[in-house]
């Protein structure tokens, strides 16, 4: 088994990632749930290809399998699956939902100037749905 050399300077990786996924992002909107999911999958697969399999490119974005990739000689159907801890995902979703609600409220305020918002998340807050109203 060959060892992976995955060190790529950030700017080079950013450029390679752009080459892998930019044309597949056309027409996708971050505000639409299905498109947001496709964008995330594209970013994951793009990073994988840019970092470890730079001779492969995404040929087609589909449903089953999610992607067709090829290096010009070999074509592979690729199904994207995220493997993670369900408790961590639950917590992430809780925080993400609060952030989305705060963002929506800020967008309603048309007299606010453009500004940067930094969020500092507490580790020990209650993740119960009834307590969520307190945070947003």
Short mmCIF file of C-alpha atoms in Angstrom, two decimals:
data_model
loop_
_atom_site.label_atom_id
_atom_site.label_comp_id
_atom_site.label_asym_id
_atom_site.label_seq_id
_atom_site.Cartn_x
_atom_site.Cartn_y
_atom_site.Cartn_z
CA UNK A 1 0.00 0.00 0.00
CA UNK A 2 1.43 3.36 -0.98
CA UNK A 3 1.63 6.14 1.62
CA UNK A 4 -0.35 9.32 1.01
CA UNK A 5 1.44 12.61 0.80
CA UNK A 6 -1.34 15.01 1.65
CA UNK A 7 0.57 18.19 2.45
CA UNK A 8 -0.44 20.90 0.01
CA UNK A 9 0.03 24.61 0.78
CA UNK A 10 -3.31 26.32 1.41
CA UNK A 11 -3.35 28.56 -1.68
CA UNK A 12 -2.44 25.63 -3.92
CA UNK A 13 -5.17 23.50 -2.35
CA UNK A 14 -7.69 26.32 -2.79
CA UNK A 15 -6.78 26.61 -6.46
CA UNK A 16 -6.98 22.84 -7.01
CA UNK A 17 -10.33 22.67 -5.21
CA UNK A 18 -11.67 25.45 -7.40
CA UNK A 19 -10.62 23.58 -10.53
CA UNK A 20 -12.36 20.42 -9.27
CA UNK A 21 -15.74 21.88 -8.30
CA UNK A 22 -16.38 25.41 -9.63
CA UNK A 23 -18.18 24.41 -12.82
CA UNK A 24 -20.43 22.05 -10.81
CA UNK A 25 -21.51 24.86 -8.47
CA UNK A 26 -23.16 26.89 -11.24
CA UNK A 27 -26.85 27.31 -10.55
CA UNK A 28 -26.73 26.04 -6.96
CA UNK A 29 -27.98 28.35 -4.21
CA UNK A 30 -26.73 28.14 -0.61
CA UNK A 31 -30.16 29.19 0.66
CA UNK A 32 -31.92 26.10 -0.76
CA UNK A 33 -31.64 23.04 1.47
CA UNK A 34 -31.07 20.52 -1.35
CA UNK A 35 -28.53 22.78 -3.06
CA UNK A 36 -26.75 23.39 0.24
CA UNK A 37 -26.37 19.62 0.66
CA UNK A 38 -25.02 19.26 -2.90
CA UNK A 39 -22.54 22.09 -2.29
CA UNK A 40 -21.30 20.38 0.89
CA UNK A 41 -20.88 17.06 -0.94
CA UNK A 42 -19.04 18.80 -3.78
CA UNK A 43 -16.69 20.44 -1.29
CA UNK A 44 -15.99 17.14 0.47
CA UNK A 45 -15.32 15.22 -2.73
CA UNK A 46 -13.42 18.14 -4.25
CA UNK A 47 -11.09 18.24 -1.22
CA UNK A 48 -10.58 14.48 -1.41
CA UNK A 49 -9.69 14.65 -5.10
CA UNK A 50 -7.55 17.79 -4.80
CA UNK A 51 -5.61 16.37 -1.84
CA UNK A 52 -5.21 12.67 -2.61
CA UNK A 53 -6.36 11.90 -6.14
CA UNK A 54 -5.47 14.97 -8.17
CA UNK A 55 -5.53 13.05 -11.45
CA UNK A 56 -9.29 12.41 -10.99
CA UNK A 57 -12.01 14.94 -11.83
CA UNK A 58 -15.74 15.06 -11.23
CA UNK A 59 -17.39 14.16 -14.52
CA UNK A 60 -21.01 14.27 -13.39
CA UNK A 61 -23.04 15.16 -10.29
CA UNK A 62 -26.01 12.80 -9.97
CA UNK A 63 -28.28 11.15 -7.41
CA UNK A 64 -27.24 7.47 -7.37
CA UNK A 65 -24.28 7.34 -7.24
CA UNK A 66 -23.70 10.95 -6.19
CA UNK A 67 -20.73 11.46 -8.50
CA UNK A 68 -18.99 10.02 -11.49
CA UNK A 69 -15.26 10.68 -11.32
CA UNK A 70 -12.59 9.82 -13.85
CA UNK A 71 -8.90 10.17 -14.52
CA UNK A 72 -9.38 9.76 -18.26
CA UNK A 73 -8.76 6.02 -18.15
CA UNK A 74 -10.92 4.80 -15.29
CA UNK A 75 -14.44 5.97 -14.41
CA UNK A 76 -15.77 5.41 -10.90
CA UNK A 77 -19.23 5.89 -9.41
CA UNK A 78 -18.88 7.53 -5.99
CA UNK A 79 -21.55 7.60 -3.28
CA UNK A 80 -20.90 10.25 -0.62
CA UNK A 81 -21.57 9.29 2.99
CA UNK A 82 -20.69 11.31 6.06
CA UNK A 83 -19.74 9.22 9.08
CA UNK A 84 -19.90 11.04 12.38
CA UNK A 85 -20.92 10.84 15.98
CA UNK A 86 -24.70 11.36 16.27
CA UNK A 87 -24.42 13.33 19.53
CA UNK A 88 -21.94 15.74 17.94
CA UNK A 89 -24.18 16.11 14.89
CA UNK A 90 -27.19 16.81 17.10
CA UNK A 91 -25.26 19.54 18.90
CA UNK A 92 -24.01 21.01 15.61
CA UNK A 93 -27.57 21.10 14.26
CA UNK A 94 -28.80 22.83 17.41
CA UNK A 95 -26.17 25.58 17.10
CA UNK A 96 -26.65 25.87 13.34
CA UNK A 97 -30.38 26.35 13.75
CA UNK A 98 -29.85 29.13 16.29
CA UNK A 99 -27.33 30.82 13.97
CA UNK A 100 -29.74 30.65 11.03
CA UNK A 101 -32.49 32.26 13.11
CA UNK A 102 -30.18 35.04 14.30
CA UNK A 103 -28.99 35.61 10.72
CA UNK A 104 -32.60 35.88 9.50
CA UNK A 105 -33.38 38.44 12.24
CA UNK A 106 -30.32 40.50 11.32
CA UNK A 107 -31.30 40.47 7.64
CA UNK A 108 -34.69 41.92 8.57
CA UNK A 109 -32.96 45.01 10.00
CA UNK A 110 -32.37 46.99 6.82
CA UNK A 111 -30.81 49.94 8.65
CA UNK A 112 -27.90 47.86 9.99
CA UNK A 113 -24.55 48.39 8.26
CA UNK A 114 -22.43 45.47 7.06
CA UNK A 115 -20.50 44.10 10.01
CA UNK A 116 -18.76 40.98 11.26
CA UNK A 117 -20.46 38.86 13.91
CA UNK A 118 -18.35 36.54 16.03
CA UNK A 119 -20.09 33.78 17.91
CA UNK A 120 -18.67 32.10 20.98
CA UNK A 121 -20.51 28.89 21.73
CA UNK A 122 -20.79 27.63 25.26
CA UNK A 123 -20.19 23.94 25.75
CA UNK A 124 -22.56 23.51 28.69
CA UNK A 125 -25.83 24.99 27.38
CA UNK A 126 -29.04 22.99 27.41
CA UNK A 127 -29.83 21.36 24.06
CA UNK A 128 -33.51 20.89 24.87
CA UNK A 129 -35.95 22.26 22.29
CA UNK A 130 -37.94 24.20 24.88
CA UNK A 131 -34.75 26.02 25.95
CA UNK A 132 -33.86 27.04 22.38
CA UNK A 133 -36.23 30.06 22.56
CA UNK A 134 -33.96 31.58 25.20
CA UNK A 135 -31.00 31.63 22.81
CA UNK A 136 -32.58 33.35 19.83
#
